């Protein structure tokens, strides 16, 4: 059974940093693109970033470019999102998802990031 | 960047009704379009991929159609458990974009 479990969320001050993790199991992690998607409270879904199987290609939504970095460790079956220079508008539930040719067929339960002073 | 315009933003219908949601892309995306269902407090669930293909295990009352810039998502006979928010999502390039979502309620 495919499982994705996010962790690392919490309360952080504006301008601060946070690193999210996503632990994958039940599939060959190194064979799949992976994505991060976020959802601000009461709002819709926003795709944030994705990363190729070997980490050689990474893409970001414009609003996080230069502040967020997606990475992965295939030996540890783990996906990461390093978030720097956090803003109030980054407050959201962050989901990791398995990305198969653009279709996000498996999602984690999400981790809440709150940016507030 | 490709923008997705989804309508309506909310919809109220009765059990047994046929429900239709539309999604328009800002440029031709061929059939690179998915539909998701999200219930409150839960992660989204993939229902339709490649515009018209039903994900395994999804009831056949759900369907999708369209290509190019205009897409349609249909529930043939609304059931109480279909109350949720529905999103379209494009994947024409290596970026992904979601529509704004359609909140579906029971009348």
mmCIF file of C-alpha atoms in Angstrom:
data_model
loop_
_atom_site.group_PDB
_atom_site.id
_atom_site.type_symbol
_atom_site.label_atom_id
_atom_site.label_comp_id
_atom_site.label_asym_id
_atom_site.label_seq_id
_atom_site.Cartn_x
_atom_site.Cartn_y
_atom_site.Cartn_z
ATOM 1 C CA UNK A 1 0.000 0.000 0.000
ATOM 2 C CA UNK A 2 1.320 3.413 -0.992
ATOM 3 C CA UNK A 3 1.858 5.654 2.017
ATOM 4 C CA UNK A 4 3.063 9.229 2.200
ATOM 5 C CA UNK A 5 3.547 10.828 5.606
ATOM 6 C CA UNK A 6 4.426 14.503 5.941
ATOM 7 C CA UNK A 7 6.068 16.057 8.976
ATOM 8 C CA UNK A 8 7.856 19.227 10.009
ATOM 9 C CA UNK A 9 5.018 21.710 10.012
ATOM 10 C CA UNK A 10 4.450 24.201 12.806
ATOM 11 C CA UNK A 11 4.351 27.848 13.804
ATOM 12 C CA UNK A 12 7.110 30.088 12.455
ATOM 13 C CA UNK A 13 7.625 33.830 12.452
ATOM 14 C CA UNK A 14 7.610 35.856 9.227
ATOM 15 C CA UNK A 15 11.049 35.702 7.650
ATOM 16 C CA UNK A 16 11.790 32.378 9.300
ATOM 17 C CA UNK A 17 12.568 28.962 7.856
ATOM 18 C CA UNK A 18 11.067 25.505 8.060
ATOM 19 C CA UNK A 19 11.896 22.145 6.483
ATOM 20 C CA UNK A 20 9.098 19.760 5.615
ATOM 21 C CA UNK A 21 9.669 16.043 5.128
ATOM 22 C CA UNK A 22 7.620 13.373 3.398
ATOM 23 C CA UNK A 23 8.334 9.712 4.133
ATOM 24 C CA UNK A 24 7.299 7.365 1.344
ATOM 25 C CA UNK A 25 6.609 3.646 1.503
ATOM 26 C CA UNK A 26 4.818 0.929 -0.422
ATOM 27 C CA UNK A 27 6.297 1.794 -3.827
ATOM 28 C CA UNK A 28 9.643 2.295 -5.542
ATOM 29 C CA UNK A 29 10.199 5.918 -4.545
ATOM 30 C CA UNK A 30 13.140 6.447 -6.895
ATOM 31 C CA UNK A 31 10.943 5.680 -9.926
ATOM 32 C CA UNK A 32 8.529 8.599 -9.523
ATOM 33 C CA UNK A 33 8.403 12.342 -9.828
ATOM 34 C CA UNK A 34 7.126 13.874 -6.596
ATOM 35 C CA UNK A 35 5.197 17.090 -5.959
ATOM 36 C CA UNK A 36 4.316 19.425 -3.110
ATOM 37 C CA UNK A 37 0.850 20.995 -3.114
ATOM 38 C CA UNK A 38 -0.489 23.456 -0.552
ATOM 39 C CA UNK A 39 -3.883 24.686 0.574
ATOM 40 C CA UNK A 40 -4.339 27.886 2.524
ATOM 41 C CA UNK A 41 -7.119 27.806 5.146
ATOM 42 C CA UNK A 42 -10.497 27.826 3.408
ATOM 43 C CA UNK A 43 -8.878 28.195 -0.029
ATOM 44 C CA UNK A 44 -8.188 26.025 -3.052
ATOM 45 C CA UNK A 45 -5.260 23.825 -4.008
ATOM 46 C CA UNK A 46 -1.996 25.351 -5.221
ATOM 47 C CA UNK A 47 0.763 23.259 -6.764
ATOM 48 C CA UNK A 48 4.104 24.359 -5.266
ATOM 49 C CA UNK A 49 6.966 22.339 -6.744
ATOM 50 C CA UNK A 50 8.020 19.023 -8.220
ATOM 51 C CA UNK A 51 11.201 17.033 -8.639
ATOM 52 C CA UNK A 52 12.355 14.393 -11.088
ATOM 53 C CA UNK A 53 13.202 10.856 -10.050
ATOM 54 C CA UNK A 54 16.952 11.511 -9.744
ATOM 55 C CA UNK A 55 16.610 15.098 -8.507
ATOM 56 C CA UNK A 56 18.108 16.549 -11.692
ATOM 57 C CA UNK A 57 15.053 18.638 -12.582
ATOM 58 C CA UNK A 58 13.013 20.817 -10.245
ATOM 59 C CA UNK A 59 10.156 23.196 -10.994
ATOM 60 C CA UNK A 60 8.402 25.777 -8.837
ATOM 61 C CA UNK A 61 5.363 28.013 -8.864
ATOM 62 C CA UNK A 62 6.439 31.636 -9.305
ATOM 63 C CA UNK A 63 5.349 32.685 -5.808
ATOM 64 C CA UNK A 64 7.966 30.466 -4.097
ATOM 65 C CA UNK A 65 10.877 30.690 -6.539
ATOM 66 C CA UNK A 66 14.071 31.707 -4.784
ATOM 67 C CA UNK A 67 12.594 30.993 -1.339
ATOM 68 C CA UNK A 68 11.649 27.293 -1.398
ATOM 69 C CA UNK A 69 13.836 24.340 -2.410
ATOM 70 C CA UNK A 70 12.538 20.871 -3.160
ATOM 71 C CA UNK A 71 14.892 17.916 -2.729
ATOM 72 C CA UNK A 72 14.826 14.170 -2.228
ATOM 73 C CA UNK A 73 16.902 11.345 -0.776
ATOM 74 C CA UNK A 74 16.099 8.150 -2.643
ATOM 75 C CA UNK A 75 18.165 6.075 -0.204
ATOM 76 C CA UNK A 76 15.867 7.226 2.589
ATOM 77 C CA UNK A 77 12.655 7.225 0.490
ATOM 78 C CA UNK A 78 12.143 10.813 1.522
ATOM 79 C CA UNK A 79 11.050 14.089 -0.068
ATOM 80 C CA UNK A 80 11.812 17.497 1.409
ATOM 81 C CA UNK A 81 10.728 21.106 1.080
ATOM 82 C CA UNK A 82 13.074 23.727 2.530
ATOM 83 C CA UNK A 83 11.111 26.916 3.042
ATOM 84 C CA UNK A 84 12.994 30.170 3.697
ATOM 85 C CA UNK A 85 11.894 33.808 4.010
ATOM 86 C CA UNK A 86 8.423 32.646 4.985
ATOM 87 C CA UNK A 87 5.498 35.020 4.618
ATOM 88 C CA UNK A 88 2.009 35.089 6.098
ATOM 89 C CA UNK A 89 0.635 34.030 2.709
ATOM 90 C CA UNK A 90 2.633 30.782 2.931
ATOM 91 C CA UNK A 91 0.327 29.652 5.748
ATOM 92 C CA UNK A 92 -1.257 26.439 4.495
ATOM 93 C CA UNK A 93 -1.550 22.693 4.775
ATOM 94 C CA UNK A 94 1.286 21.244 2.711
ATOM 95 C CA UNK A 95 0.743 17.900 0.984
ATOM 96 C CA UNK A 96 3.264 15.696 -0.752
ATOM 97 C CA UNK A 97 1.973 13.671 -3.683
ATOM 98 C CA UNK A 98 3.253 11.038 -6.050
ATOM 99 C CA UNK A 99 3.366 12.577 -9.521
ATOM 100 C CA UNK A 100 2.822 10.069 -12.341
ATOM 101 C CA UNK A 101 2.966 11.848 -15.704
ATOM 102 C CA UNK A 102 1.186 14.806 -14.105
ATOM 103 C CA UNK A 103 -1.472 12.848 -12.251
ATOM 104 C CA UNK A 104 -1.317 13.097 -8.460
ATOM 105 C CA UNK A 105 -2.746 9.714 -7.567
ATOM 106 C CA UNK A 106 -1.458 9.358 -4.015
ATOM 107 C CA UNK A 107 -1.316 12.060 -1.350
ATOM 108 C CA UNK A 108 -0.173 12.329 2.239
ATOM 109 C CA UNK A 109 -2.403 13.581 5.021
ATOM 110 C CA UNK A 110 -0.760 17.011 5.021
ATOM 111 C CA UNK A 111 1.177 19.089 7.535
ATOM 112 C CA UNK A 112 0.107 22.567 8.659
ATOM 113 C CA UNK A 113 2.492 25.492 8.381
ATOM 114 C CA UNK A 114 1.480 28.692 10.139
ATOM 115 C CA UNK A 115 3.479 31.862 9.548
ATOM 116 C CA UNK A 116 2.627 34.418 12.189
ATOM 117 C CA UNK A 117 4.242 36.671 14.749
ATOM 118 C CA UNK B 1 1.958 30.040 -17.309
ATOM 119 C CA UNK B 2 -1.235 28.138 -18.028
ATOM 120 C CA UNK B 3 -4.290 29.370 -16.146
ATOM 121 C CA UNK B 4 -7.323 27.212 -15.414
ATOM 122 C CA UNK B 5 -10.762 28.764 -15.090
ATOM 123 C CA UNK B 6 -13.287 26.501 -13.388
ATOM 124 C CA UNK B 7 -17.014 27.137 -13.106
ATOM 125 C CA UNK B 8 -19.238 27.400 -11.269
ATOM 126 C CA UNK B 9 -17.496 28.153 -7.983
ATOM 127 C CA UNK B 10 -20.374 26.571 -6.094
ATOM 128 C CA UNK B 11 -23.323 24.419 -7.029
ATOM 129 C CA UNK B 12 -26.398 23.148 -5.216
ATOM 130 C CA UNK B 13 -28.176 20.075 -6.572
ATOM 131 C CA UNK B 14 -30.572 17.346 -5.488
ATOM 132 C CA UNK B 15 -29.826 13.663 -5.049
ATOM 133 C CA UNK B 16 -30.224 11.992 -8.411
ATOM 134 C CA UNK B 17 -29.482 15.144 -10.422
ATOM 135 C CA UNK B 18 -26.976 15.297 -13.242
ATOM 136 C CA UNK B 19 -24.190 17.698 -12.290
ATOM 137 C CA UNK B 20 -21.740 19.335 -14.687
ATOM 138 C CA UNK B 21 -18.608 21.364 -13.945
ATOM 139 C CA UNK B 22 -16.495 23.033 -16.598
ATOM 140 C CA UNK B 23 -12.827 23.945 -16.759
ATOM 141 C CA UNK B 24 -11.178 26.139 -19.378
ATOM 142 C CA UNK B 25 -7.448 26.331 -20.015
ATOM 143 C CA UNK B 26 -5.747 29.540 -21.110
ATOM 144 C CA UNK B 27 -4.064 27.639 -23.949
ATOM 145 C CA UNK B 28 -4.298 24.285 -25.695
ATOM 146 C CA UNK B 29 -3.390 21.502 -23.239
ATOM 147 C CA UNK B 30 -4.509 18.565 -25.405
ATOM 148 C CA UNK B 31 -6.007 16.045 -22.950
ATOM 149 C CA UNK B 32 -3.582 16.770 -20.090
ATOM 150 C CA UNK B 33 -6.319 17.387 -17.569
ATOM 151 C CA UNK B 34 -7.247 15.658 -14.300
ATOM 152 C CA UNK B 35 -10.202 15.956 -11.915
ATOM 153 C CA UNK B 36 -9.999 15.579 -8.121
ATOM 154 C CA UNK B 37 -12.509 15.312 -5.302
ATOM 155 C CA UNK B 38 -11.732 16.747 -1.873
ATOM 156 C CA UNK B 39 -13.858 16.204 1.199
ATOM 157 C CA UNK B 40 -13.464 18.464 4.262
ATOM 158 C CA UNK B 41 -10.333 17.752 6.259
ATOM 159 C CA UNK B 42 -9.099 15.164 3.766
ATOM 160 C CA UNK B 43 -6.480 15.038 1.041
ATOM 161 C CA UNK B 44 -7.692 15.292 -2.560
ATOM 162 C CA UNK B 45 -8.532 12.105 -4.436
ATOM 163 C CA UNK B 46 -7.851 11.591 -8.143
ATOM 164 C CA UNK B 47 -11.059 10.699 -10.006
ATOM 165 C CA UNK B 48 -10.351 11.278 -13.708
ATOM 166 C CA UNK B 49 -7.002 11.399 -15.524
ATOM 167 C CA UNK B 50 -6.116 12.310 -19.107
ATOM 168 C CA UNK B 51 -9.444 14.185 -19.329
ATOM 169 C CA UNK B 52 -11.663 11.137 -19.636
ATOM 170 C CA UNK B 53 -10.131 8.088 -17.964
ATOM 171 C CA UNK B 54 -11.696 6.844 -14.754
ATOM 172 C CA UNK B 55 -9.221 6.076 -11.970
ATOM 173 C CA UNK B 56 -9.429 2.521 -10.657
ATOM 174 C CA UNK B 57 -12.150 2.083 -8.063
ATOM 175 C CA UNK B 58 -13.995 5.304 -8.881
ATOM 176 C CA UNK B 59 -17.752 4.855 -9.478
ATOM 177 C CA UNK B 60 -18.888 4.994 -13.088
ATOM 178 C CA UNK B 61 -21.312 7.860 -12.398
ATOM 179 C CA UNK B 62 -18.251 10.119 -12.630
ATOM 180 C CA UNK B 63 -17.022 11.015 -16.100
ATOM 181 C CA UNK B 64 -14.903 13.562 -17.918
ATOM 182 C CA UNK B 65 -14.632 14.841 -21.461
ATOM 183 C CA UNK B 66 -12.965 17.488 -23.578
ATOM 184 C CA UNK B 67 -9.671 18.372 -25.178
ATOM 185 C CA UNK B 68 -7.759 21.464 -26.163
ATOM 186 C CA UNK B 69 -9.018 24.252 -23.899
ATOM 187 C CA UNK B 70 -12.501 23.164 -22.825
ATOM 188 C CA UNK B 71 -13.257 20.332 -20.428
ATOM 189 C CA UNK B 72 -16.310 18.982 -18.633
ATOM 190 C CA UNK B 73 -16.722 16.878 -15.490
ATOM 191 C CA UNK B 74 -20.073 15.142 -14.951
ATOM 192 C CA UNK B 75 -21.756 13.236 -12.157
ATOM 193 C CA UNK B 76 -24.613 11.370 -13.845
ATOM 194 C CA UNK B 77 -26.712 10.850 -10.713
ATOM 195 C CA UNK B 78 -25.666 12.787 -7.631
ATOM 196 C CA UNK B 79 -25.309 10.771 -4.438
ATOM 197 C CA UNK B 80 -25.105 12.129 -0.870
ATOM 198 C CA UNK B 81 -21.491 10.963 -0.555
ATOM 199 C CA UNK B 82 -20.504 13.118 -3.535
ATOM 200 C CA UNK B 83 -20.699 16.271 -1.449
ATOM 201 C CA UNK B 84 -17.221 17.709 -1.767
ATOM 202 C CA UNK B 85 -15.136 20.284 -3.590
ATOM 203 C CA UNK B 86 -13.959 19.326 -7.076
ATOM 204 C CA UNK B 87 -10.820 20.608 -8.801
ATOM 205 C CA UNK B 88 -9.457 20.385 -12.305
ATOM 206 C CA UNK B 89 -5.678 20.320 -12.797
ATOM 207 C CA UNK B 90 -3.569 20.659 -15.948
ATOM 208 C CA UNK B 91 -0.197 19.051 -16.621
ATOM 209 C CA UNK B 92 0.615 20.173 -20.142
ATOM 210 C CA UNK B 93 4.130 21.132 -19.132
ATOM 211 C CA UNK B 94 6.239 20.201 -16.153
ATOM 212 C CA UNK B 95 4.373 22.779 -14.079
ATOM 213 C CA UNK B 96 0.947 21.895 -12.729
ATOM 214 C CA UNK B 97 -2.009 24.248 -12.208
ATOM 215 C CA UNK B 98 -5.297 23.723 -10.399
ATOM 216 C CA UNK B 99 -8.620 25.350 -11.092
ATOM 217 C CA UNK B 100 -10.230 27.399 -8.337
ATOM 218 C CA UNK B 101 -12.518 24.568 -7.268
ATOM 219 C CA UNK B 102 -16.285 23.921 -7.293
ATOM 220 C CA UNK B 103 -18.037 23.380 -3.970
ATOM 221 C CA UNK B 104 -20.926 20.965 -4.456
ATOM 222 C CA UNK B 105 -23.807 20.991 -1.978
ATOM 223 C CA UNK B 106 -27.024 19.055 -1.626
ATOM 224 C CA UNK B 107 -30.199 21.073 -2.193
#
